[in-house]
GROMACS .gro file of C-alpha atoms in nm:
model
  229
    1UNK     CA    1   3.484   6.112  10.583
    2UNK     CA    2   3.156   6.305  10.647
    3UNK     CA    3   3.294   6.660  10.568
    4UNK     CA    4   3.459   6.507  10.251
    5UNK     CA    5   3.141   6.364  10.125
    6UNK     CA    6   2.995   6.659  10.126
    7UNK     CA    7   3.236   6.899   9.998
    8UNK     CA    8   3.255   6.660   9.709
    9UNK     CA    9   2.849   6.665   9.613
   10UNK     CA   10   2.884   7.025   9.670
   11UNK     CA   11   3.186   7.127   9.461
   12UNK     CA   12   3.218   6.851   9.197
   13UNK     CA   13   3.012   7.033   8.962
   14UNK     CA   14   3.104   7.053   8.582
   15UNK     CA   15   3.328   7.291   8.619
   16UNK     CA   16   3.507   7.178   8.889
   17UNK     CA   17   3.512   6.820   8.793
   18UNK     CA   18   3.650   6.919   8.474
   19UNK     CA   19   3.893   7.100   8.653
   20UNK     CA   20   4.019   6.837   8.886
   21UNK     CA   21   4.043   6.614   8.521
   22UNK     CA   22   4.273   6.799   8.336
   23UNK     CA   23   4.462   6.902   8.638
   24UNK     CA   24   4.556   6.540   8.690
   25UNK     CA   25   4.542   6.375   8.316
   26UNK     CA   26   4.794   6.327   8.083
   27UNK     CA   27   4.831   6.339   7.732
   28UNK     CA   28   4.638   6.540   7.498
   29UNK     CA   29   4.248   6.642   7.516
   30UNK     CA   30   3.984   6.866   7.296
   31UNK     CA   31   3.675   6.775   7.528
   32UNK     CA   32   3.304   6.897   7.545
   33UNK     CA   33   3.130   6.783   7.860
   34UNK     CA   34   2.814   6.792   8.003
   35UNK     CA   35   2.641   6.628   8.262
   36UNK     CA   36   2.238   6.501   8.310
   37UNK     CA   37   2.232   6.755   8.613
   38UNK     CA   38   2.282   7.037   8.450
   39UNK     CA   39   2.251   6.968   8.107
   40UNK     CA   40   1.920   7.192   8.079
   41UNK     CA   41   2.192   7.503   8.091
   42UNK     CA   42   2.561   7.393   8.068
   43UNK     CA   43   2.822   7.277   7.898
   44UNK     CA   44   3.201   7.291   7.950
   45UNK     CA   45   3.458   7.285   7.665
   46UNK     CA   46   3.850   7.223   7.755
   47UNK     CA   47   4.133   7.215   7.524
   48UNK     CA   48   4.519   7.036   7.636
   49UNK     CA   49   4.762   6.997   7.330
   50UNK     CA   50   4.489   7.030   7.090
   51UNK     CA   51   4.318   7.308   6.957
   52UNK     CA   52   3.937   7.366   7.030
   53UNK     CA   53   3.746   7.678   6.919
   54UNK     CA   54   3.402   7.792   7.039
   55UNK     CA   55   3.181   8.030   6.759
   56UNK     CA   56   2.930   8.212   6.888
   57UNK     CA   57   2.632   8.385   6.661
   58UNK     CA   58   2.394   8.623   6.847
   59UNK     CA   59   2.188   8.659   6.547
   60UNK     CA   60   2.119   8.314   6.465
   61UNK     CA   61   2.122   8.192   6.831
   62UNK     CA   62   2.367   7.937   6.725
   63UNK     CA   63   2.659   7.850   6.892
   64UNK     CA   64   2.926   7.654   6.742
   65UNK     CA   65   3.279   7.433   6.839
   66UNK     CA   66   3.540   7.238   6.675
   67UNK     CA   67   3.865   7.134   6.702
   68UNK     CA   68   3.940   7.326   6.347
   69UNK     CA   69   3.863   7.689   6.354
   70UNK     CA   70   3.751   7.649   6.009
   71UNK     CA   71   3.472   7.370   6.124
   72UNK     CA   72   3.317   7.697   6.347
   73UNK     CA   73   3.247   7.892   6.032
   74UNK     CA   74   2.930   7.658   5.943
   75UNK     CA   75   2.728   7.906   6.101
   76UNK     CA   76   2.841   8.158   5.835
   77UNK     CA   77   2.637   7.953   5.585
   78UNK     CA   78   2.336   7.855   5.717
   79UNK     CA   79   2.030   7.991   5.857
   80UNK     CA   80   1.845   7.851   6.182
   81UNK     CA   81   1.548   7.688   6.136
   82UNK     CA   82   1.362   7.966   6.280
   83UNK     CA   83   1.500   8.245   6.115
   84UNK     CA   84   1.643   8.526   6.353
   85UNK     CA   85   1.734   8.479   6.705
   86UNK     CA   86   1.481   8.669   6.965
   87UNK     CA   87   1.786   8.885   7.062
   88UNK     CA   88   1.691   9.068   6.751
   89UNK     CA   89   1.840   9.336   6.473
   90UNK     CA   90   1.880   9.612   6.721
   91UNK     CA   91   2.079   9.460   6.993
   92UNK     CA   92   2.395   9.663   7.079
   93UNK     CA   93   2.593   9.464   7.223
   94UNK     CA   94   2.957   9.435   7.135
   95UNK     CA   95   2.950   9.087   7.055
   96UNK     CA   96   2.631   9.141   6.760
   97UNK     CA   97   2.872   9.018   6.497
   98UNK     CA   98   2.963   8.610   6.505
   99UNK     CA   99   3.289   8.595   6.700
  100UNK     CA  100   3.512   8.311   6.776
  101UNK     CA  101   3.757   8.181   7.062
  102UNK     CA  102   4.052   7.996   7.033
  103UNK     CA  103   4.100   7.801   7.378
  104UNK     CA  104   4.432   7.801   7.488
  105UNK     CA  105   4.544   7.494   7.397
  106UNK     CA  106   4.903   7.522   7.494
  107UNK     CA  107   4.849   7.591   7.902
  108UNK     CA  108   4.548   7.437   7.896
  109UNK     CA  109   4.200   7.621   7.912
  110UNK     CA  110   3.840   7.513   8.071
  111UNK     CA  111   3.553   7.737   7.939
  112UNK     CA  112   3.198   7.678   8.099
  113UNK     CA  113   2.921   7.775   7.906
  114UNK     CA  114   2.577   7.867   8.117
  115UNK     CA  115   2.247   7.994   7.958
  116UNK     CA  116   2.034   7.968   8.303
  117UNK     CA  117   1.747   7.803   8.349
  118UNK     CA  118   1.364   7.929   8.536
  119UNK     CA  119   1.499   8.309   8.513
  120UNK     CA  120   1.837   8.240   8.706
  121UNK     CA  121   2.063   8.382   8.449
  122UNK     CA  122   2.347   8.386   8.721
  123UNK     CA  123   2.612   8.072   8.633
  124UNK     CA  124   2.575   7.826   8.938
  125UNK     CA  125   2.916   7.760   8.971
  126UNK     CA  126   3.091   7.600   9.336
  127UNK     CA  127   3.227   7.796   9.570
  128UNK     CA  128   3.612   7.671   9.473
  129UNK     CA  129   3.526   7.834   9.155
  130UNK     CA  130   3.327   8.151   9.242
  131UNK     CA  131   3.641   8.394   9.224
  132UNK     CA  132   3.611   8.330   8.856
  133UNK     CA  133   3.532   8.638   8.605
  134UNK     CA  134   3.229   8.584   8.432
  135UNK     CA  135   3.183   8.752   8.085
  136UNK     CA  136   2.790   8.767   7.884
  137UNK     CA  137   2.822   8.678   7.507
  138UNK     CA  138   2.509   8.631   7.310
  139UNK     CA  139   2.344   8.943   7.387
  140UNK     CA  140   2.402   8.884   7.766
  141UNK     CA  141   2.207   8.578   7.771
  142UNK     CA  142   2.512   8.303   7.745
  143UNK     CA  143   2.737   8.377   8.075
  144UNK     CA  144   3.123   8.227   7.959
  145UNK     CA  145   3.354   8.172   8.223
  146UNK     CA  146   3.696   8.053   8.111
  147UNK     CA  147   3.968   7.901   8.374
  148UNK     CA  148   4.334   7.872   8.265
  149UNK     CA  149   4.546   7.545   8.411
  150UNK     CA  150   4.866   7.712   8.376
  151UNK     CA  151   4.966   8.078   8.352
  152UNK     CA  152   5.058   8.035   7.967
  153UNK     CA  153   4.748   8.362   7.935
  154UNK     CA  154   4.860   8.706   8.023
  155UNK     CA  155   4.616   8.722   8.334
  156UNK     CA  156   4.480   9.094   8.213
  157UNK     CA  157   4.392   8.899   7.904
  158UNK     CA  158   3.946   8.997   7.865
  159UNK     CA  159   3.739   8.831   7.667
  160UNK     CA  160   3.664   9.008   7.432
  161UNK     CA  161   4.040   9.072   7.345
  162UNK     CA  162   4.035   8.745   7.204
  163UNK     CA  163   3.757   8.704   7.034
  164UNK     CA  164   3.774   8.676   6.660
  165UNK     CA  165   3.504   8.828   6.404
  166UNK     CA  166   3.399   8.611   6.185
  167UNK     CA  167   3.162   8.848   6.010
  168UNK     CA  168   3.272   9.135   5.861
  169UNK     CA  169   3.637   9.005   5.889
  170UNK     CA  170   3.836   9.010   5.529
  171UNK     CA  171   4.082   8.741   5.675
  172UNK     CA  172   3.834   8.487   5.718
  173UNK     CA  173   3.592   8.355   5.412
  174UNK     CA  174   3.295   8.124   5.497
  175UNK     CA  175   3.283   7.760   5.441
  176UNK     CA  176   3.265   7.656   5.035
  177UNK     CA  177   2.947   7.491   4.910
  178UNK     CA  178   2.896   7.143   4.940
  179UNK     CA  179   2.979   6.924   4.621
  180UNK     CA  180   2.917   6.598   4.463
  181UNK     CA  181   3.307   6.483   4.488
  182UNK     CA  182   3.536   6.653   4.756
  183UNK     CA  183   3.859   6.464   4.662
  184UNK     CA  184   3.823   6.601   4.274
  185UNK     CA  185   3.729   6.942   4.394
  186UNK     CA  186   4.027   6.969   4.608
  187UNK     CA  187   4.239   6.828   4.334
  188UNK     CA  188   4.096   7.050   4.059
  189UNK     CA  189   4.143   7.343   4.324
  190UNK     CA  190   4.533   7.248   4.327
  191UNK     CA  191   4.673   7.519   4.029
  192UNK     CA  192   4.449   7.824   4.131
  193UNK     CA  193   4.535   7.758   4.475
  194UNK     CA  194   4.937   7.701   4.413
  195UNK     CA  195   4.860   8.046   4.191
  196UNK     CA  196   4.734   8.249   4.423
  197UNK     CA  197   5.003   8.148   4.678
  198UNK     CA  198   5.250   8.271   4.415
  199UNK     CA  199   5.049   8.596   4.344
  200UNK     CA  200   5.068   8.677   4.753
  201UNK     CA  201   5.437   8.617   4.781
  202UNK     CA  202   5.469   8.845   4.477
  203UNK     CA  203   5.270   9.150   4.649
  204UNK     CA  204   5.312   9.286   4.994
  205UNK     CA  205   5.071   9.110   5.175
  206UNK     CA  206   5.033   8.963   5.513
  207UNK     CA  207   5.297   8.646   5.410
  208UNK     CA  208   5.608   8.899   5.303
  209UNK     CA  209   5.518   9.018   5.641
  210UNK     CA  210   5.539   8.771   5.844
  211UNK     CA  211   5.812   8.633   5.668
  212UNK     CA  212   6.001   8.953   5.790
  213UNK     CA  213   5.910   8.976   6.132
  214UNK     CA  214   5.999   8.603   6.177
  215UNK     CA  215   6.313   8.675   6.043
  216UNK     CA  216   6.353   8.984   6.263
  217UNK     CA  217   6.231   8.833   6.582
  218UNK     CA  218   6.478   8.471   6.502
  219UNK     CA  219   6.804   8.732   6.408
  220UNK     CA  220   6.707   8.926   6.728
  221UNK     CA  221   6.721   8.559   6.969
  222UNK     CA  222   7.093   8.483   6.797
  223UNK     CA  223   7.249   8.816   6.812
  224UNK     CA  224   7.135   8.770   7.213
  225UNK     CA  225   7.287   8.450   7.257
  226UNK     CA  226   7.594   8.552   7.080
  227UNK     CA  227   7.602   8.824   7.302
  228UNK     CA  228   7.518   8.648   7.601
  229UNK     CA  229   7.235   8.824   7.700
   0.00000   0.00000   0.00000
């Protein structure tokens, strides 16, 4: 009883804890969690059969999450209340841009956030947990280490592989400007939107695409099953 009451205070941290959670819950969760401990430098995000993304903007010193990957963009529009972040125009580090990560929603996917505290800018993570990679986003001063409940992620799978520019990125637009009467505006948005859907189809874009490689990939699965392969 002794030795378990102690391996419990000592491991049960967020991580962990969060761990244990979805390891043993059912049904489906997009959580952020945080606890009075450690609150002063973490937070944990975890996504289980519904999608949660995590924006981050070195910049700005902002970092954002959702469970749309549209709600992330916010920080597209808006400056922070202090202007610039203190990491400055002449960082050089890969992530500069505002980037975005999709957890994996469909194995299941823990991601710790830790931003230190008294000039400890290692995560404190248990020991269960230690073996874990830890990647820097925000100029190196956010440490990100992201824990995968089932195998679903190709295990070679970095980081920054993932991550999604949000700046500088022609696939992805920033947030519209607030109006007066949302319902009307989306309404009133209805023919230039069913337009431009027409207009896409029409060209070789991205949707033709798609369209064909589904196509190729769903003709590919038959022809093996008729074969028997």
């Amino acid at each position: 009883f002794v030795k378990a009451t102690v391996d419990a205070f000592f491991d049960n941290d967020l991580l962990h804890s969060m761990r244990t959670f979805l390891e043993n819950a059912k049904g489906s969760f997009g959580l952020c969690v945080t606890t009075s401990m450690d609150a002063h430098r973490q937070v944990v995000f975890a996504a289980k059969g519904q999608t949660l993304s995590v924006a981050f903007y070195p910049r700005k010193g902002v970092i954002c999450y959702g469970s749309e990957q549209a709600a992330v963009k916010a920080g597209l529009n808006y400056e922070t209340p202090q202007g610039k972040s203190t990491f400055g125009t002449d960082f050089k580090y890969v992530d500069e841009n505002a980037v975005r990560l999709d957890l994996d929603d469909l194995g299941g996917e823990i991601c710790l956030l830790d931003w230190g505290y008294g000039g400890d800018d290692e995560p404190a993570v248990s020991p269960p947990n230690r073996n874990l990679a830890v990647y820097k986003v925000m100029g190196g001063a956010v440490n990100v280490i992201l824990l995968h409940q089932e195998n679903a992620m190709n295990k070679s799978s970095k980081l920054h592989t993932r991550l999604v520019e949000l700046e500088n990125n022609e696939f992805i637009k920033p947030l519209l400007d607030d109006c007066a009467d949302p319902v009307l505006k989306d309404i009133q948005d209805i023919p230039r939107i069913c337009a431009n859907i027409q207009a896409d189809w029409h060209d070789v874009g991205l949707n033709r695409m798609t369209a064909w490689h589904l196509g190729q990939c769903v003709k590919k699965r038959m022809q093996a099953l008729v074969d028997g392969t």
